[in-house]
Amino acid sequence: MSATELTDAESELRKRQGAGARYDAAAAPHAELAFARRGTAYFARKLSELSDDDLDAPSLLPGWSRRHVIAHVGYNARALTHLTEWARTGIETPMYASADARDRQLARGETLPARALRNLFDHAAVHLNVEWRDLTDEQWDVEVKTAQGRTVPVRETAWMRSREVWVHAVDLANDGSFLDFPPELVDRLIADVLGTWQRRGESVDLALTPNDRPRLADHGRIVLGTGGPVVSGAAADLARWLTGRGARRLSASSGELPDIPRWF
């Protein structure tokens, strides 16, 4: 389908849906919203593959069960909804009342009955999506503050949610894979990790060679700091390692993979 045919199809769909339907504003971060929505569907699919008894099993995150991951992802949607409400209403609404309140909320969430835990994920995701679609062009640029204290335009919430749902879908530990991720998302995740290290002032001397991304950087290599061991592999496998989800199918010029800082 050509771009013109796609535009015509969308126009016809909007006519059928009527004036009451919600759509993203023209100035919304469309690519990131698409990542977030596809990631929500991916997480939902991996969650649906698990029985209620499966939820008690460990996740890929040390000390966290699958219940913990599901509660975290559900409450993350609620927290990001607070930021979109802040942008829409002008009333400051932090993601969490405090770090302690966040921890207590999560501790309660992982004890919910399985059905309530699944509903938490579903309902919170729908609410966040509605809030995104209620933002005007101007409101997408309103500045809000993240739980880490960064001041960002509210459009950043779309990317924050994207990385949350995709990466934590893998953390459910039921065959979710970074290889399932859209290539553009993988590239953004790699850039996100490197940007996080830079903002924190982490000193990392390393070179990355994503062998399926020859145009990602000069000569297909990303050099950090003064350079150092060269770690090579598919971009998806590099993203997995950089985000702290373990190493698969990677090689290092030093023989062993170097230690790297945490992502979050």
mmCIF file of C-alpha atoms in Angstrom:
data_model
loop_
_atom_site.group_PDB
_atom_site.id
_atom_site.type_symbol
_atom_site.label_atom_id
_atom_site.label_comp_id
_atom_site.label_asym_id
_atom_site.label_seq_id
_atom_site.Cartn_x
_atom_site.Cartn_y
_atom_site.Cartn_z
ATOM 1 C CA MET A 1 0.000 0.000 0.000
ATOM 2 C CA SER A 2 1.422 3.399 -1.000
ATOM 3 C CA ALA A 3 1.661 6.360 1.378
ATOM 4 C CA THR A 4 -1.241 8.049 -0.433
ATOM 5 C CA GLU A 5 -3.406 4.929 -0.185
ATOM 6 C CA LEU A 6 -2.536 4.603 3.514
ATOM 7 C CA THR A 7 -3.504 8.229 4.169
ATOM 8 C CA ASP A 8 -6.803 7.731 2.323
ATOM 9 C CA ALA A 9 -7.490 4.555 4.319
ATOM 10 C CA GLU A 10 -6.820 6.347 7.610
ATOM 11 C CA SER A 11 -9.114 9.191 6.539
ATOM 12 C CA GLU A 12 -11.925 6.759 5.735
ATOM 13 C CA LEU A 13 -11.395 4.955 9.050
ATOM 14 C CA ARG A 14 -11.704 8.215 10.973
ATOM 15 C CA LYS A 15 -14.946 9.004 9.183
ATOM 16 C CA ARG A 16 -16.375 5.632 10.178
ATOM 17 C CA GLN A 17 -15.210 5.970 13.781
ATOM 18 C CA GLY A 18 -16.871 9.349 14.146
ATOM 19 C CA ALA A 19 -16.130 12.531 16.049
ATOM 20 C CA GLY A 20 -15.949 10.823 19.445
ATOM 21 C CA ALA A 21 -12.864 8.752 18.613
ATOM 22 C CA ARG A 22 -9.504 9.796 20.019
ATOM 23 C CA TYR A 23 -6.418 10.289 17.852
ATOM 24 C CA ASP A 24 -2.843 11.323 18.547
ATOM 25 C CA ALA A 25 -2.096 15.002 18.022
ATOM 26 C CA ALA A 26 -0.129 15.913 14.912
ATOM 27 C CA ALA A 27 2.883 16.891 17.044
ATOM 28 C CA ALA A 28 2.822 13.679 19.114
ATOM 29 C CA PRO A 29 5.962 11.466 19.055
ATOM 30 C CA HIS A 30 4.416 8.989 16.635
ATOM 31 C CA ALA A 31 7.375 6.627 16.276
ATOM 32 C CA GLU A 32 7.813 6.259 20.027
ATOM 33 C CA LEU A 33 4.084 5.821 20.586
ATOM 34 C CA ALA A 34 4.103 3.039 18.000
ATOM 35 C CA PHE A 35 6.983 1.366 19.865
ATOM 36 C CA ALA A 36 5.074 1.662 23.147
ATOM 37 C CA ARG A 37 1.850 0.236 21.750
ATOM 38 C CA ARG A 38 3.557 -2.641 19.975
ATOM 39 C CA GLY A 39 5.558 -3.321 23.121
ATOM 40 C CA THR A 40 2.392 -3.335 25.228
ATOM 41 C CA ALA A 41 0.925 -5.938 22.875
ATOM 42 C CA TYR A 42 4.150 -7.958 23.046
ATOM 43 C CA PHE A 43 4.191 -7.905 26.857
ATOM 44 C CA ALA A 44 0.499 -8.853 26.911
ATOM 45 C CA ARG A 45 1.180 -11.803 24.607
ATOM 46 C CA LYS A 46 4.056 -13.102 26.735
ATOM 47 C CA LEU A 47 1.940 -12.636 29.871
ATOM 48 C CA SER A 48 -0.990 -14.522 28.334
ATOM 49 C CA GLU A 49 1.313 -17.504 27.724
ATOM 50 C CA LEU A 50 1.813 -17.864 31.490
ATOM 51 C CA SER A 51 -0.631 -19.689 33.742
ATOM 52 C CA ASP A 52 -1.581 -18.181 37.087
ATOM 53 C CA ASP A 53 0.742 -20.631 38.851
ATOM 54 C CA ASP A 54 3.584 -19.607 36.500
ATOM 55 C CA LEU A 55 3.476 -16.076 37.910
ATOM 56 C CA ASP A 56 5.151 -17.192 41.137
ATOM 57 C CA ALA A 57 8.306 -18.332 39.318
ATOM 58 C CA PRO A 58 11.473 -16.199 39.221
ATOM 59 C CA SER A 59 11.933 -13.592 36.512
ATOM 60 C CA LEU A 60 15.257 -12.767 34.881
ATOM 61 C CA LEU A 61 15.756 -9.975 37.423
ATOM 62 C CA PRO A 62 17.586 -11.074 40.593
ATOM 63 C CA GLY A 63 15.200 -11.238 43.550
ATOM 64 C CA TRP A 64 12.113 -10.500 41.454
ATOM 65 C CA SER A 65 9.365 -12.966 40.664
ATOM 66 C CA ARG A 66 7.251 -12.654 37.539
ATOM 67 C CA ARG A 67 4.586 -11.142 39.807
ATOM 68 C CA HIS A 68 7.027 -8.402 40.735
ATOM 69 C CA VAL A 69 7.741 -7.620 37.075
ATOM 70 C CA ILE A 70 4.033 -7.484 36.156
ATOM 71 C CA ALA A 71 3.202 -5.203 39.093
ATOM 72 C CA HIS A 72 6.155 -2.966 38.231
ATOM 73 C CA VAL A 73 5.063 -2.616 34.593
ATOM 74 C CA GLY A 74 1.460 -1.917 35.628
ATOM 75 C CA TYR A 75 2.379 0.731 38.160
ATOM 76 C CA ASN A 76 4.855 2.258 35.711
ATOM 77 C CA ALA A 77 1.927 2.964 33.364
ATOM 78 C CA ARG A 78 0.079 4.660 36.215
ATOM 79 C CA ALA A 79 3.166 6.716 37.070
ATOM 80 C CA LEU A 80 3.580 7.878 33.478
ATOM 81 C CA THR A 81 -0.128 8.699 33.404
ATOM 82 C CA HIS A 82 0.549 11.080 36.296
ATOM 83 C CA LEU A 83 3.056 12.911 34.094
ATOM 84 C CA THR A 84 0.656 13.168 31.162
ATOM 85 C CA GLU A 85 -2.045 14.500 33.512
ATOM 86 C CA TRP A 86 0.490 17.056 34.766
ATOM 87 C CA ALA A 87 1.110 18.204 31.179
ATOM 88 C CA ARG A 88 -2.594 18.314 30.354
ATOM 89 C CA THR A 89 -3.875 20.047 33.505
ATOM 90 C CA GLY A 90 -0.883 22.110 34.588
ATOM 91 C CA ILE A 91 -1.149 20.589 38.077
ATOM 92 C CA GLU A 92 2.168 19.097 39.194
ATOM 93 C CA THR A 93 1.673 15.366 39.667
ATOM 94 C CA PRO A 94 4.863 13.365 40.363
ATOM 95 C CA MET A 95 5.288 9.819 39.159
ATOM 96 C CA TYR A 96 5.404 8.584 42.753
ATOM 97 C CA ALA A 97 4.706 10.338 46.059
ATOM 98 C CA SER A 98 8.131 9.162 47.267
ATOM 99 C CA ALA A 99 10.615 6.367 46.740
ATOM 100 C CA ASP A 100 9.293 4.697 49.888
ATOM 101 C CA ALA A 101 5.690 4.936 48.665
ATOM 102 C CA ARG A 102 6.765 3.403 45.354
ATOM 103 C CA ASP A 103 8.395 0.463 47.144
ATOM 104 C CA ARG A 104 5.322 -0.114 49.324
ATOM 105 C CA GLN A 105 3.051 0.016 46.291
ATOM 106 C CA LEU A 106 5.152 -2.576 44.492
ATOM 107 C CA ALA A 107 5.272 -4.834 47.537
ATOM 108 C CA ARG A 108 1.479 -4.772 47.721
ATOM 109 C CA GLY A 109 1.097 -5.233 43.978
ATOM 110 C CA GLU A 110 3.008 -8.483 43.767
ATOM 111 C CA THR A 111 0.653 -10.025 46.366
ATOM 112 C CA LEU A 112 -2.475 -9.353 44.295
ATOM 113 C CA PRO A 113 -4.509 -12.318 43.052
ATOM 114 C CA ALA A 114 -3.429 -13.351 39.559
ATOM 115 C CA ARG A 115 -6.555 -11.968 37.910
ATOM 116 C CA ALA A 116 -6.156 -8.599 39.656
ATOM 117 C CA LEU A 117 -2.494 -8.470 38.666
ATOM 118 C CA ARG A 118 -3.358 -9.073 35.019
ATOM 119 C CA ASN A 119 -6.101 -6.435 35.205
ATOM 120 C CA LEU A 120 -3.645 -3.960 36.695
ATOM 121 C CA PHE A 121 -1.449 -4.289 33.621
ATOM 122 C CA ASP A 122 -4.358 -4.087 31.172
ATOM 123 C CA HIS A 123 -6.245 -1.181 32.736
ATOM 124 C CA ALA A 124 -3.179 0.937 33.477
ATOM 125 C CA ALA A 125 -1.978 0.561 29.874
ATOM 126 C CA VAL A 126 -5.374 1.608 28.494
ATOM 127 C CA HIS A 127 -5.542 4.633 30.807
ATOM 128 C CA LEU A 128 -2.074 5.794 29.753
ATOM 129 C CA ASN A 129 -2.989 5.433 26.084
ATOM 130 C CA VAL A 130 -6.132 7.530 26.567
ATOM 131 C CA GLU A 131 -4.129 10.250 28.306
ATOM 132 C CA TRP A 132 -1.609 10.318 25.464
ATOM 133 C CA ARG A 133 -4.399 10.781 22.947
ATOM 134 C CA ASP A 134 -5.893 13.640 24.971
ATOM 135 C CA LEU A 135 -2.695 15.720 24.795
ATOM 136 C CA THR A 136 -2.718 18.648 22.362
ATOM 137 C CA ASP A 137 0.189 19.627 20.119
ATOM 138 C CA GLU A 138 1.338 22.234 22.641
ATOM 139 C CA GLN A 139 0.949 19.970 25.669
ATOM 140 C CA TRP A 140 3.344 17.378 24.263
ATOM 141 C CA ASP A 141 6.164 19.881 24.921
ATOM 142 C CA VAL A 142 5.206 20.666 28.535
ATOM 143 C CA GLU A 143 8.109 19.833 30.855
ATOM 144 C CA VAL A 144 7.643 17.319 33.665
ATOM 145 C CA LYS A 145 9.998 15.617 36.107
ATOM 146 C CA THR A 146 10.856 11.912 36.087
ATOM 147 C CA ALA A 147 11.292 9.754 39.170
ATOM 148 C CA GLN A 148 15.074 10.162 38.699
ATOM 149 C CA GLY A 149 14.703 13.944 38.918
ATOM 150 C CA ARG A 150 15.280 14.687 35.225
ATOM 151 C CA THR A 151 13.221 17.466 33.670
ATOM 152 C CA VAL A 152 11.981 16.339 30.260
ATOM 153 C CA PRO A 153 9.162 17.199 27.836
ATOM 154 C CA VAL A 154 6.199 14.900 28.407
ATOM 155 C CA ARG A 155 6.770 13.416 24.939
ATOM 156 C CA GLU A 156 9.625 11.518 26.601
ATOM 157 C CA THR A 157 7.020 9.326 28.343
ATOM 158 C CA ALA A 158 6.386 7.479 25.086
ATOM 159 C CA TRP A 159 9.992 6.307 24.912
ATOM 160 C CA MET A 160 10.097 5.628 28.663
ATOM 161 C CA ARG A 161 7.128 3.296 28.273
ATOM 162 C CA SER A 162 8.572 1.681 25.148
ATOM 163 C CA ARG A 163 11.725 0.466 26.845
ATOM 164 C CA GLU A 164 9.725 -0.583 29.907
ATOM 165 C CA VAL A 165 7.315 -2.938 28.146
ATOM 166 C CA TRP A 166 9.747 -4.446 25.648
ATOM 167 C CA VAL A 167 12.613 -5.140 28.044
ATOM 168 C CA HIS A 168 10.427 -6.361 30.899
ATOM 169 C CA ALA A 169 8.620 -8.702 28.496
ATOM 170 C CA VAL A 170 11.965 -10.492 28.214
ATOM 171 C CA ASP A 171 12.291 -10.403 32.011
ATOM 172 C CA LEU A 172 9.165 -12.584 32.256
ATOM 173 C CA ALA A 173 11.528 -15.415 31.326
ATOM 174 C CA ASN A 174 9.270 -17.318 28.952
ATOM 175 C CA ASP A 175 11.179 -17.153 25.684
ATOM 176 C CA GLY A 176 10.837 -13.423 25.079
ATOM 177 C CA SER A 177 13.850 -12.257 23.095
ATOM 178 C CA PHE A 178 15.562 -9.056 22.044
ATOM 179 C CA LEU A 179 15.615 -10.699 18.612
ATOM 180 C CA ASP A 180 11.851 -10.105 18.526
ATOM 181 C CA PHE A 181 12.312 -6.336 18.891
ATOM 182 C CA PRO A 182 11.973 -3.962 15.915
ATOM 183 C CA PRO A 183 15.497 -3.095 14.666
ATOM 184 C CA GLU A 184 14.888 0.644 15.179
ATOM 185 C CA LEU A 185 13.931 -0.018 18.789
ATOM 186 C CA VAL A 186 17.091 -2.059 19.363
ATOM 187 C CA ASP A 187 19.202 0.818 18.057
ATOM 188 C CA ARG A 188 17.380 3.261 20.352
ATOM 189 C CA LEU A 189 17.966 0.985 23.346
ATOM 190 C CA ILE A 190 21.693 0.877 22.667
ATOM 191 C CA ALA A 191 21.771 4.679 22.377
ATOM 192 C CA ASP A 192 19.686 4.971 25.550
ATOM 193 C CA VAL A 193 22.123 2.898 27.604
ATOM 194 C CA LEU A 194 25.135 4.831 26.321
ATOM 195 C CA GLY A 195 23.343 8.147 26.957
ATOM 196 C CA THR A 196 22.459 7.079 30.497
ATOM 197 C CA TRP A 197 26.095 6.280 31.246
ATOM 198 C CA GLN A 198 27.148 9.638 29.842
ATOM 199 C CA ARG A 199 24.601 11.574 31.926
ATOM 200 C CA ARG A 200 25.817 9.826 35.063
ATOM 201 C CA GLY A 201 29.437 10.558 34.206
ATOM 202 C CA GLU A 202 30.336 6.870 33.949
ATOM 203 C CA SER A 203 33.808 6.301 32.498
ATOM 204 C CA VAL A 204 33.567 3.491 29.952
ATOM 205 C CA ASP A 205 36.360 2.632 27.512
ATOM 206 C CA LEU A 206 34.872 0.194 25.066
ATOM 207 C CA ALA A 207 34.111 -0.395 21.394
ATOM 208 C CA LEU A 208 30.946 -2.043 20.112
ATOM 209 C CA THR A 209 30.640 -3.676 16.711
ATOM 210 C CA PRO A 210 27.037 -4.516 15.836
ATOM 211 C CA ASN A 211 27.806 -6.769 12.899
ATOM 212 C CA ASP A 212 24.302 -6.433 11.440
ATOM 213 C CA ARG A 213 24.383 -2.625 11.556
ATOM 214 C CA PRO A 214 27.303 -1.538 9.328
ATOM 215 C CA ARG A 215 25.939 2.011 9.123
ATOM 216 C CA LEU A 216 25.166 2.481 12.821
ATOM 217 C CA ALA A 217 28.494 4.270 13.341
ATOM 218 C CA ASP A 218 31.735 4.979 11.492
ATOM 219 C CA HIS A 219 33.068 1.743 10.043
ATOM 220 C CA GLY A 220 30.299 -0.129 11.847
ATOM 221 C CA ARG A 221 31.816 0.521 15.274
ATOM 222 C CA ILE A 222 30.704 2.590 18.269
ATOM 223 C CA VAL A 223 33.677 3.819 20.312
ATOM 224 C CA LEU A 224 33.172 4.808 23.942
ATOM 225 C CA GLY A 225 35.728 6.869 25.838
ATOM 226 C CA THR A 226 39.221 6.126 24.569
ATOM 227 C CA GLY A 227 38.155 2.799 23.151
ATOM 228 C CA GLY A 228 39.116 -0.563 24.582
ATOM 229 C CA PRO A 229 37.960 -4.144 24.204
ATOM 230 C CA VAL A 230 35.904 -4.649 21.058
ATOM 231 C CA VAL A 231 32.637 -6.466 21.709
ATOM 232 C CA SER A 232 30.988 -7.843 18.584
ATOM 233 C CA GLY A 233 27.648 -9.433 17.822
ATOM 234 C CA ALA A 234 24.173 -8.728 16.513
ATOM 235 C CA ALA A 235 22.718 -5.422 17.666
ATOM 236 C CA ALA A 236 19.916 -7.244 19.529
ATOM 237 C CA ASP A 237 22.445 -9.308 21.487
ATOM 238 C CA LEU A 238 24.502 -6.201 22.273
ATOM 239 C CA ALA A 239 21.351 -4.470 23.523
ATOM 240 C CA ARG A 240 20.571 -7.454 25.740
ATOM 241 C CA TRP A 241 24.040 -7.319 27.298
ATOM 242 C CA LEU A 242 24.128 -3.522 27.656
ATOM 243 C CA THR A 243 20.753 -3.474 29.431
ATOM 244 C CA GLY A 244 21.974 -6.055 31.937
ATOM 245 C CA ARG A 245 20.017 -9.062 30.637
ATOM 246 C CA GLY A 246 22.994 -11.345 30.077
ATOM 247 C CA ALA A 247 25.303 -12.117 27.170
ATOM 248 C CA ARG A 248 24.509 -14.388 24.248
ATOM 249 C CA ARG A 249 26.422 -14.923 21.028
ATOM 250 C CA LEU A 250 28.874 -12.076 21.739
ATOM 251 C CA SER A 251 32.640 -12.098 21.298
ATOM 252 C CA ALA A 252 35.247 -9.832 22.861
ATOM 253 C CA SER A 253 38.715 -9.008 21.559
ATOM 254 C CA SER A 254 40.001 -9.362 25.138
ATOM 255 C CA GLY A 255 38.697 -12.908 25.378
ATOM 256 C CA GLU A 256 36.181 -12.113 28.122
ATOM 257 C CA LEU A 257 33.427 -9.543 28.135
ATOM 258 C CA PRO A 258 34.399 -6.493 30.203
ATOM 259 C CA ASP A 259 32.459 -5.308 33.221
ATOM 260 C CA ILE A 260 30.072 -2.479 32.368
ATOM 261 C CA PRO A 261 27.991 -0.083 34.495
ATOM 262 C CA ARG A 262 24.351 -0.817 35.202
ATOM 263 C CA TRP A 263 21.686 0.743 33.004
ATOM 264 C CA PHE A 264 19.107 1.614 35.682
#
